[in-house]
Amino acid sequence: MRPPTDEELADWKKKDGHYAKMVQKMSGAHALEGEPEFLALERTGSRPTLDANGIIGGFTGDGEKTVIPARATAKVSMRLVPDQDWKSILASLEKHVAALSTPGVEIKVVVLGSAPPVMCGVDHDAARALRAAYSEAFGKETALVRVGGSIPVSVDFQQAIGAPLMISGIPQADDAVHSPNEHLDIDHYHRGIEAVIRFICKLGE
């Protein structure tokens, strides 16, 4: 796993306390899970994750029923980080899952999708131009944030073009991305347009 840069860590340390409190408040979680030796912002963006997205098995309705299920399924996802190979990680997962089984249980791992990890650098001229454009448009210091999203085509762009990749966004913490109530602040939309214009001008310089 590629560690974060000194600049990223310094930026995260300044924001980590506020970030952790905000996530707990918005999610209703009693505590933020994860590796305690790392900042909350580190765990969010620069550390790999294994997430349980759904578990189905046995009787789940109201009332009591002492039936042992014959079949159970779980859907999980893993957020990988730069320098991890998804095929190696998959092999490790299959080995670990098999070790959790008992003689009378058959366990099968089925891959639904995969993509190698990708990261956008912040130490080149284009990134510096984008950061300056955002700072001017929004009147605040640009945050260096790593997000565990999935944009598989990003790797194809990097490999095919060989140019630095930059991914930025203008959402707010409560925008409910990918939910039925996803929304975007109109002011952010207009400032985002301004940031793009400023970025194109700075890139030309």
GROMACS .gro file of N, CA, C and O in nm, residues 110-157:
model
  192
  110VAL      N    1  -1.819  -1.556  -0.543
  110VAL     CA    2  -1.849  -1.518  -0.681
  110VAL      C    3  -1.815  -1.371  -0.701
  110VAL      O    4  -1.860  -1.286  -0.624
  111VAL      N    5  -1.736  -1.341  -0.801
  111VAL     CA    6  -1.696  -1.204  -0.829
  111VAL      C    7  -1.801  -1.137  -0.916
  111VAL      O    8  -1.834  -1.185  -1.025
  112LEU      N    9  -1.855  -1.025  -0.870
  112LEU     CA   10  -1.956  -0.951  -0.945
  112LEU      C   11  -1.895  -0.837  -1.026
  112LEU      O   12  -1.954  -0.792  -1.124
  113GLY      N   13  -1.780  -0.790  -0.987
  113GLY     CA   14  -1.715  -0.681  -1.058
  113GLY      C   15  -1.580  -0.651  -0.995
  113GLY      O   16  -1.557  -0.684  -0.878
  114SER      N   17  -1.492  -0.590  -1.072
  114SER     CA   18  -1.360  -0.558  -1.018
  114SER      C   19  -1.296  -0.447  -1.101
  114SER      O   20  -1.331  -0.426  -1.218
  115ALA      N   21  -1.205  -0.376  -1.038
  115ALA     CA   22  -1.129  -0.272  -1.107
  115ALA      C   23  -1.006  -0.242  -1.022
  115ALA      O   24  -1.012  -0.244  -0.899
  116PRO      N   25  -0.892  -0.214  -1.086
  116PRO     CA   26  -0.772  -0.181  -1.010
  116PRO      C   27  -0.786  -0.044  -0.945
  116PRO      O   28  -0.861   0.041  -0.993
  117PRO      N   29  -0.715  -0.022  -0.835
  117PRO     CA   30  -0.724   0.109  -0.768
  117PRO      C   31  -0.656   0.217  -0.851
  117PRO      O   32  -0.565   0.190  -0.930
  118VAL      N   33  -0.701   0.340  -0.833
  118VAL     CA   34  -0.641   0.453  -0.904
  118VAL      C   35  -0.634   0.572  -0.808
  118VAL      O   36  -0.717   0.586  -0.719
  119MET      N   37  -0.531   0.653  -0.825
  119MET     CA   38  -0.517   0.770  -0.740
  119MET      C   39  -0.472   0.889  -0.824
  119MET      O   40  -0.391   0.874  -0.916
  120CYS      N   41  -0.525   1.004  -0.792
  120CYS     CA   42  -0.487   1.128  -0.861
  120CYS      C   43  -0.377   1.198  -0.780
  120CYS      O   44  -0.396   1.225  -0.662
  121GLY      N   45  -0.265   1.226  -0.844
  121GLY     CA   46  -0.158   1.296  -0.777
  121GLY      C   47  -0.190   1.444  -0.757
  121GLY      O   48  -0.273   1.500  -0.829
  122VAL      N   49  -0.125   1.506  -0.660
  122VAL     CA   50  -0.149   1.648  -0.633
  122VAL      C   51  -0.020   1.729  -0.648
  122VAL      O   52  -0.016   1.847  -0.615
  123ASP      N   53   0.086   1.665  -0.700
  123ASP     CA   54   0.217   1.729  -0.705
  123ASP      C   55   0.263   1.760  -0.847
  123ASP      O   56   0.379   1.743  -0.882
  124HIS      N   57   0.169   1.804  -0.933
  124HIS     CA   58   0.207   1.844  -1.068
  124HIS      C   59   0.134   1.973  -1.103
  124HIS      O   60   0.043   2.018  -1.032
  125ASP      N   61   0.176   2.036  -1.214
  125ASP     CA   62   0.126   2.170  -1.249
  125ASP      C   63  -0.025   2.174  -1.267
  125ASP      O   64  -0.092   2.269  -1.224
  126ALA      N   65  -0.081   2.072  -1.333
  126ALA     CA   66  -0.226   2.072  -1.357
  126ALA      C   67  -0.303   2.066  -1.225
  126ALA      O   68  -0.403   2.136  -1.207
  127ALA      N   69  -0.256   1.984  -1.132
  127ALA     CA   70  -0.322   1.973  -1.002
  127ALA      C   71  -0.311   2.104  -0.924
  127ALA      O   72  -0.407   2.147  -0.859
  128ARG      N   73  -0.195   2.166  -0.931
  128ARG     CA   74  -0.178   2.295  -0.861
  128ARG      C   75  -0.270   2.402  -0.921
  128ARG      O   76  -0.325   2.485  -0.849
  129ALA      N   77  -0.288   2.399  -1.053
  129ALA     CA   78  -0.378   2.494  -1.119
  129ALA      C   79  -0.523   2.470  -1.076
  129ALA      O   80  -0.598   2.564  -1.050
  130LEU      N   81  -0.562   2.343  -1.065
  130LEU     CA   82  -0.698   2.310  -1.024
  130LEU      C   83  -0.723   2.352  -0.879
  130LEU      O   84  -0.829   2.408  -0.846
  131ARG      N   85  -0.625   2.327  -0.792
  131ARG     CA   86  -0.639   2.366  -0.651
  131ARG      C   87  -0.653   2.516  -0.637
  131ARG      O   88  -0.737   2.566  -0.560
  132ALA      N   89  -0.574   2.591  -0.713
  132ALA     CA   90  -0.581   2.737  -0.707
  132ALA      C   91  -0.716   2.786  -0.760
  132ALA      O   92  -0.775   2.879  -0.704
  133ALA      N   93  -0.765   2.722  -0.865
  133ALA     CA   94  -0.894   2.763  -0.923
  133ALA      C   95  -1.007   2.742  -0.824
  133ALA      O   96  -1.095   2.827  -0.809
  134TYR      N   97  -1.007   2.629  -0.754
  134TYR     CA   98  -1.110   2.602  -0.654
  134TYR      C   99  -1.100   2.700  -0.537
  134TYR      O  100  -1.202   2.748  -0.486
  135SER      N  101  -0.979   2.728  -0.494
  135SER     CA  102  -0.960   2.821  -0.381
  135SER      C  103  -1.015   2.959  -0.414
  135SER      O  104  -1.081   3.024  -0.332
  136GLU      N  105  -0.992   3.004  -0.537
  136GLU     CA  106  -1.040   3.137  -0.578
  136GLU      C  107  -1.191   3.137  -0.595
  136GLU      O  108  -1.257   3.234  -0.558
  137ALA      N  109  -1.247   3.031  -0.651
  137ALA     CA  110  -1.391   3.027  -0.677
  137ALA      C  111  -1.472   3.015  -0.547
  137ALA      O  112  -1.581   3.071  -0.535
  138PHE      N  113  -1.420   2.940  -0.451
  138PHE     CA  114  -1.494   2.914  -0.328
  138PHE      C  115  -1.446   2.999  -0.210
  138PHE      O  116  -1.509   3.000  -0.105
  139GLY      N  117  -1.332   3.069  -0.227
  139GLY     CA  118  -1.283   3.154  -0.121
  139GLY      C  119  -1.231   3.079   0.000
  139GLY      O  120  -1.228   3.132   0.111
  140LYS      N  121  -1.191   2.953  -0.021
  140LYS     CA  122  -1.139   2.871   0.089
  140LYS      C  123  -1.023   2.786   0.039
  140LYS      O  124  -1.009   2.762  -0.081
  141GLU      N  125  -0.943   2.737   0.135
  141GLU     CA  126  -0.833   2.648   0.101
  141GLU      C  127  -0.889   2.518   0.042
  141GLU      O  128  -0.986   2.462   0.092
  142THR      N  129  -0.829   2.472  -0.065
  142THR     CA  130  -0.874   2.348  -0.128
  142THR      C  131  -0.834   2.228  -0.042
  142THR      O  132  -0.721   2.218   0.004
  143ALA      N  133  -0.929   2.139  -0.021
  143ALA     CA  134  -0.903   2.020   0.061
  143ALA      C  135  -0.847   1.907  -0.025
  143ALA      O  136  -0.892   1.885  -0.137
  144LEU      N  137  -0.748   1.837   0.029
  144LEU     CA  138  -0.693   1.719  -0.038
  144LEU      C  139  -0.766   1.598   0.019
  144LEU      O  140  -0.739   1.555   0.131
  145VAL      N  141  -0.859   1.545  -0.056
  145VAL     CA  142  -0.946   1.439  -0.006
  145VAL      C  143  -0.934   1.314  -0.093
  145VAL      O  144  -0.936   1.325  -0.217
  146ARG      N  145  -0.920   1.200  -0.030
  146ARG     CA  146  -0.928   1.073  -0.103
  146ARG      C  147  -1.065   1.013  -0.077
  146ARG      O  148  -1.110   1.007   0.038
  147VAL      N  149  -1.130   0.968  -0.183
  147VAL     CA  150  -1.264   0.914  -0.171
  147VAL      C  151  -1.267   0.773  -0.228
  147VAL      O  152  -1.212   0.748  -0.335
  148GLY      N  153  -1.332   0.682  -0.157
  148GLY     CA  154  -1.340   0.543  -0.202
  148GLY      C  155  -1.451   0.518  -0.300
  148GLY      O  156  -1.539   0.437  -0.275
  149GLY      N  157  -1.451   0.589  -0.411
  149GLY     CA  158  -1.553   0.566  -0.513
  149GLY      C  159  -1.505   0.466  -0.617
  149GLY      O  160  -1.391   0.418  -0.612
  150SER      N  161  -1.590   0.434  -0.711
  150SER     CA  162  -1.554   0.339  -0.817
  150SER      C  163  -1.577   0.404  -0.953
  150SER      O  164  -1.691   0.424  -0.995
  151ILE      N  165  -1.468   0.436  -1.020
  151ILE     CA  166  -1.473   0.488  -1.156
  151ILE      C  167  -1.372   0.407  -1.237
  151ILE      O  168  -1.260   0.453  -1.264
  152PRO      N  169  -1.407   0.283  -1.274
  152PRO     CA  170  -1.310   0.192  -1.338
  152PRO      C  171  -1.243   0.249  -1.462
  152PRO      O  172  -1.127   0.217  -1.491
  153VAL      N  173  -1.313   0.333  -1.538
  153VAL     CA  174  -1.255   0.386  -1.662
  153VAL      C  175  -1.137   0.479  -1.634
  153VAL      O  176  -1.059   0.509  -1.725
  154SER      N  177  -1.121   0.525  -1.511
  154SER     CA  178  -1.010   0.614  -1.475
  154SER      C  179  -0.876   0.550  -1.510
  154SER      O  180  -0.786   0.616  -1.564
  155VAL      N  181  -0.861   0.422  -1.480
  155VAL     CA  182  -0.736   0.352  -1.508
  155VAL      C  183  -0.712   0.346  -1.658
  155VAL      O  184  -0.599   0.364  -1.706
  156ASP      N  185  -0.818   0.323  -1.735
  156ASP     CA  186  -0.804   0.317  -1.881
  156ASP      C  187  -0.754   0.450  -1.937
  156ASP      O  188  -0.670   0.454  -2.026
  157PHE      N  189  -0.807   0.561  -1.883
  157PHE     CA  190  -0.762   0.693  -1.927
  157PHE      C  191  -0.613   0.712  -1.896
  157PHE      O  192  -0.537   0.759  -1.979
   0.00000   0.00000   0.00000
